[in-house]
mmCIF file of C-alpha atoms in Angstrom:
data_model
loop_
_atom_site.group_PDB
_atom_site.id
_atom_site.type_symbol
_atom_site.label_atom_id
_atom_site.label_comp_id
_atom_site.label_asym_id
_atom_site.label_seq_id
_atom_site.Cartn_x
_atom_site.Cartn_y
_atom_site.Cartn_z
ATOM 1 C CA MET C 12 -145.500 25.043 -13.557
ATOM 2 C CA SER C 13 -145.624 28.165 -15.726
ATOM 3 C CA THR C 14 -144.701 27.972 -19.387
ATOM 4 C CA GLY C 15 -144.369 31.729 -19.756
ATOM 5 C CA PHE C 16 -147.098 31.748 -22.406
ATOM 6 C CA THR C 17 -150.387 33.578 -22.041
ATOM 7 C CA ASP C 18 -153.342 31.321 -21.399
ATOM 8 C CA CYS C 19 -155.177 31.763 -24.704
ATOM 9 C CA MET C 20 -158.370 30.287 -23.295
ATOM 10 C CA SER C 21 -158.716 33.179 -20.846
ATOM 11 C CA MET C 22 -158.518 35.826 -23.594
ATOM 12 C CA SER C 23 -161.705 37.328 -25.034
ATOM 13 C CA PRO C 24 -161.480 36.743 -28.792
ATOM 14 C CA VAL C 25 -163.377 38.827 -31.298
ATOM 15 C CA VAL C 26 -164.835 36.089 -33.461
ATOM 16 C CA ASN C 27 -166.428 36.223 -36.875
ATOM 17 C CA LEU C 28 -169.233 33.697 -36.503
ATOM 18 C CA ALA C 29 -169.206 32.942 -40.228
ATOM 19 C CA GLY C 30 -166.134 30.808 -39.558
ATOM 20 C CA TYR C 31 -163.591 32.976 -41.339
ATOM 21 C CA GLY C 32 -161.477 34.083 -38.398
ATOM 22 C CA ILE C 33 -161.632 37.407 -36.592
ATOM 23 C CA GLU C 34 -163.680 40.386 -37.760
ATOM 24 C CA ALA C 35 -162.076 42.623 -40.411
ATOM 25 C CA ASP C 36 -161.884 45.689 -38.125
ATOM 26 C CA HIS C 37 -160.162 43.647 -35.419
ATOM 27 C CA PHE C 38 -157.733 42.264 -38.003
ATOM 28 C CA ARG C 39 -156.894 45.787 -39.223
ATOM 29 C CA SER C 40 -156.256 46.867 -35.641
ATOM 30 C CA LEU C 41 -153.885 43.943 -35.108
ATOM 31 C CA ALA C 42 -152.121 44.587 -38.418
ATOM 32 C CA ALA C 43 -151.621 48.252 -37.466
ATOM 33 C CA ALA C 44 -149.477 47.108 -34.538
ATOM 34 C CA LEU C 45 -146.884 45.707 -36.948
ATOM 35 C CA PRO C 46 -144.477 48.358 -38.255
ATOM 36 C CA THR C 47 -143.839 47.915 -41.970
ATOM 37 C CA GLY C 48 -141.598 49.433 -44.567
ATOM 38 C CA VAL C 49 -143.416 51.372 -47.271
ATOM 39 C CA THR C 50 -142.866 50.572 -50.935
ATOM 40 C CA VAL C 51 -144.302 51.529 -54.285
ATOM 41 C CA VAL C 52 -144.663 48.582 -56.660
ATOM 42 C CA THR C 53 -144.569 49.685 -60.308
ATOM 43 C CA THR C 54 -144.900 48.133 -63.745
ATOM 44 C CA LEU C 55 -146.203 48.971 -67.219
ATOM 45 C CA THR C 56 -149.561 48.290 -68.828
ATOM 46 C CA ALA C 57 -149.802 46.496 -72.176
ATOM 47 C CA ASP C 58 -149.821 49.969 -73.795
ATOM 48 C CA GLY C 59 -146.602 50.924 -71.984
ATOM 49 C CA ALA C 60 -148.216 53.314 -69.488
ATOM 50 C CA PRO C 61 -146.691 53.292 -65.988
ATOM 51 C CA VAL C 62 -148.893 52.021 -63.145
ATOM 52 C CA GLY C 63 -148.152 51.472 -59.494
ATOM 53 C CA MET C 64 -149.430 51.114 -55.977
ATOM 54 C CA THR C 65 -148.276 51.582 -52.404
ATOM 55 C CA SER C 66 -147.549 48.318 -50.601
ATOM 56 C CA GLY C 67 -146.575 47.672 -47.003
ATOM 57 C CA ALA C 68 -146.818 43.929 -47.590
ATOM 58 C CA VAL C 69 -143.379 43.334 -49.104
ATOM 59 C CA CYS C 70 -140.610 41.119 -47.782
ATOM 60 C CA SER C 71 -137.583 39.141 -48.847
ATOM 61 C CA LEU C 72 -138.384 35.481 -49.394
ATOM 62 C CA SER C 73 -135.229 33.653 -50.485
ATOM 63 C CA CYS C 74 -131.537 34.267 -51.142
ATOM 64 C CA GLU C 75 -131.097 31.305 -53.515
ATOM 65 C CA PRO C 76 -132.726 32.260 -55.810
ATOM 66 C CA PRO C 77 -133.139 35.919 -54.779
ATOM 67 C CA LEU C 78 -136.898 36.260 -54.298
ATOM 68 C CA VAL C 79 -139.119 38.993 -52.901
ATOM 69 C CA LEU C 80 -142.863 38.916 -52.358
ATOM 70 C CA THR C 81 -145.643 41.468 -52.236
ATOM 71 C CA CYS C 82 -149.331 40.989 -51.536
ATOM 72 C CA ILE C 83 -151.737 42.749 -53.898
ATOM 73 C CA GLY C 84 -155.537 42.959 -53.838
ATOM 74 C CA LYS C 85 -157.206 40.860 -56.530
ATOM 75 C CA GLY C 86 -158.952 43.843 -58.139
ATOM 76 C CA SER C 87 -155.801 45.936 -58.496
ATOM 77 C CA GLN C 88 -154.929 47.420 -61.892
ATOM 78 C CA THR C 89 -151.266 46.995 -60.940
ATOM 79 C CA LEU C 90 -151.743 43.260 -60.316
ATOM 80 C CA GLY C 91 -153.284 42.792 -63.759
ATOM 81 C CA ALA C 92 -150.434 44.698 -65.395
ATOM 82 C CA ILE C 93 -147.795 42.680 -63.495
ATOM 83 C CA LYS C 94 -149.357 39.428 -64.668
ATOM 84 C CA GLN C 95 -149.449 40.672 -68.248
ATOM 85 C CA ARG C 96 -145.975 42.281 -68.251
ATOM 86 C CA GLN C 97 -144.402 39.453 -66.202
ATOM 87 C CA SER C 98 -142.172 41.961 -64.382
ATOM 88 C CA PHE C 99 -142.306 44.712 -61.777
ATOM 89 C CA CYS C 100 -140.180 47.056 -59.670
ATOM 90 C CA VAL C 101 -140.274 47.406 -55.880
ATOM 91 C CA ASN C 102 -139.305 50.974 -54.870
ATOM 92 C CA VAL C 103 -138.475 51.314 -51.146
ATOM 93 C CA LEU C 104 -139.615 54.738 -49.957
ATOM 94 C CA ALA C 105 -137.377 57.009 -47.897
ATOM 95 C CA SER C 106 -138.318 58.787 -44.705
ATOM 96 C CA GLY C 107 -140.287 61.918 -45.542
ATOM 97 C CA SER C 108 -141.858 60.413 -48.682
ATOM 98 C CA ASP C 109 -145.363 60.355 -47.212
ATOM 99 C CA ALA C 110 -146.792 62.292 -50.177
ATOM 100 C CA ILE C 111 -145.489 59.706 -52.658
ATOM 101 C CA SER C 112 -146.953 56.890 -50.568
ATOM 102 C CA ASN C 113 -150.317 58.647 -50.337
ATOM 103 C CA ARG C 114 -150.386 59.355 -54.078
ATOM 104 C CA PHE C 115 -149.809 55.690 -54.973
ATOM 105 C CA ALA C 116 -152.259 54.510 -52.278
ATOM 106 C CA THR C 117 -155.183 55.974 -54.229
ATOM 107 C CA SER C 118 -156.897 54.151 -57.062
ATOM 108 C CA GLY C 119 -157.247 55.556 -60.548
ATOM 109 C CA GLY C 120 -155.676 58.613 -62.117
ATOM 110 C CA ASP C 121 -152.130 59.255 -63.285
ATOM 111 C CA LYS C 122 -150.062 58.633 -60.171
ATOM 112 C CA PHE C 123 -146.805 59.462 -61.966
ATOM 113 C CA THR C 124 -147.612 63.155 -62.542
ATOM 114 C CA ASP C 125 -145.107 65.261 -60.566
ATOM 115 C CA VAL C 126 -143.221 62.131 -59.420
ATOM 116 C CA ASP C 127 -139.610 61.761 -60.562
ATOM 117 C CA TRP C 128 -138.963 58.438 -62.241
ATOM 118 C CA ARG C 129 -136.945 56.886 -65.034
ATOM 119 C CA PRO C 130 -137.346 53.796 -67.164
ATOM 120 C CA GLY C 131 -135.278 50.966 -65.696
ATOM 121 C CA PRO C 132 -134.532 47.570 -67.246
ATOM 122 C CA GLY C 133 -137.410 46.531 -69.495
ATOM 123 C CA GLY C 134 -138.764 50.079 -69.234
ATOM 124 C CA LEU C 135 -140.047 49.453 -65.702
ATOM 125 C CA PRO C 136 -140.705 52.662 -63.729
ATOM 126 C CA VAL C 137 -137.979 53.289 -61.141
ATOM 127 C CA LEU C 138 -138.713 56.173 -58.774
ATOM 128 C CA THR C 139 -135.658 58.470 -58.677
ATOM 129 C CA THR C 140 -136.426 60.641 -55.649
ATOM 130 C CA GLY C 141 -137.818 59.735 -52.253
ATOM 131 C CA THR C 142 -136.444 56.185 -52.252
ATOM 132 C CA THR C 143 -133.690 54.243 -50.515
ATOM 133 C CA ALA C 144 -133.651 51.234 -52.864
ATOM 134 C CA HIS C 145 -135.318 49.543 -55.792
ATOM 135 C CA ALA C 146 -135.475 45.944 -57.022
ATOM 136 C CA ILE C 147 -136.299 44.971 -60.602
ATOM 137 C CA CYS C 148 -138.152 41.654 -60.609
ATOM 138 C CA GLU C 149 -139.281 39.062 -63.117
ATOM 139 C CA LEU C 150 -142.561 37.426 -62.140
ATOM 140 C CA TYR C 151 -141.694 34.087 -60.536
ATOM 141 C CA GLN C 152 -145.020 32.892 -59.140
ATOM 142 C CA VAL C 153 -148.481 34.130 -58.123
ATOM 143 C CA VAL C 154 -150.248 32.440 -55.206
ATOM 144 C CA PRO C 155 -153.936 33.125 -54.412
ATOM 145 C CA ALA C 156 -154.478 34.086 -50.756
ATOM 146 C CA GLY C 157 -157.909 35.284 -49.625
ATOM 147 C CA ASP C 158 -158.827 38.591 -51.264
ATOM 148 C CA HIS C 159 -155.195 39.137 -52.318
ATOM 149 C CA GLU C 160 -152.596 37.394 -54.413
ATOM 150 C CA ILE C 161 -149.027 36.833 -53.267
ATOM 151 C CA VAL C 162 -146.805 38.028 -56.089
ATOM 152 C CA ILE C 163 -143.324 36.520 -55.964
ATOM 153 C CA GLY C 164 -140.560 38.119 -57.984
ATOM 154 C CA LEU C 165 -137.064 36.997 -58.934
ATOM 155 C CA ILE C 166 -134.768 39.980 -58.392
ATOM 156 C CA VAL C 167 -132.711 40.525 -61.555
ATOM 157 C CA ALA C 168 -131.355 44.036 -60.865
ATOM 158 C CA GLY C 169 -131.504 46.753 -58.249
ATOM 159 C CA ASP C 170 -129.683 49.350 -56.228
ATOM 160 C CA SER C 171 -129.744 50.833 -52.748
ATOM 161 C CA ASP C 172 -128.583 53.948 -50.939
ATOM 162 C CA PRO C 173 -127.047 52.861 -47.617
ATOM 163 C CA SER C 174 -127.213 56.431 -46.301
ATOM 164 C CA GLY C 175 -130.990 56.624 -46.717
ATOM 165 C CA SER C 176 -133.519 56.123 -43.938
ATOM 166 C CA PRO C 177 -136.687 54.189 -44.874
ATOM 167 C CA LEU C 178 -140.278 55.323 -44.443
ATOM 168 C CA VAL C 179 -142.175 53.206 -41.901
ATOM 169 C CA TYR C 180 -145.929 52.799 -41.469
ATOM 170 C CA TYR C 181 -147.105 52.098 -37.913
ATOM 171 C CA ARG C 182 -150.478 52.474 -36.176
ATOM 172 C CA ARG C 183 -151.956 54.070 -39.295
ATOM 173 C CA GLY C 184 -149.300 56.762 -39.536
ATOM 174 C CA TYR C 185 -145.876 57.399 -41.081
ATOM 175 C CA ALA C 186 -142.574 57.621 -39.266
ATOM 176 C CA GLY C 187 -138.925 57.664 -40.201
ATOM 177 C CA PHE C 188 -136.546 54.990 -39.051
ATOM 178 C CA ASP C 189 -132.981 55.827 -38.140
ATOM 179 C CA ALA C 190 -130.814 52.732 -38.403
ATOM 180 C CA LEU C 191 -128.899 51.778 -35.306
ATOM 181 C CA ALA C 192 -125.223 52.678 -35.522
#
């Protein structure tokens, strides 16, 4: 009798013999097969300077209370600033905003030069062009997870443009997404 499931024992796994799951390159290849929305997570440093980073690891978590999560590398300047500031903004990038994504995907430097933004609630940087939505969040919880931390935010304000098409990252490249009518 067939269950309809693939026989996992007959597959050839790529195993990390150190006991930590599959090899990093194999993991990246698997992750590239998952299309993700592209966001820029922003906040302010203790001195009030804007900082931010590109994140494809963002998703809604709960409606009651309204929670969103993002996964951020432990060494990230943005992560440190979020923990200190206790708030952040998730900016959902629009189709065609590849340059903004690439700018915020680099480390160091002033990423806000030549990027349109305004101070939102609490002064948080809200990108004003190249986005379809933004969510202002208060830090709710931080959960350690491997070489990243899962940052959970309580959404306290936000806005969206229903006519906008989001930027999608898939197989290590950008694409637009036209919503089904």
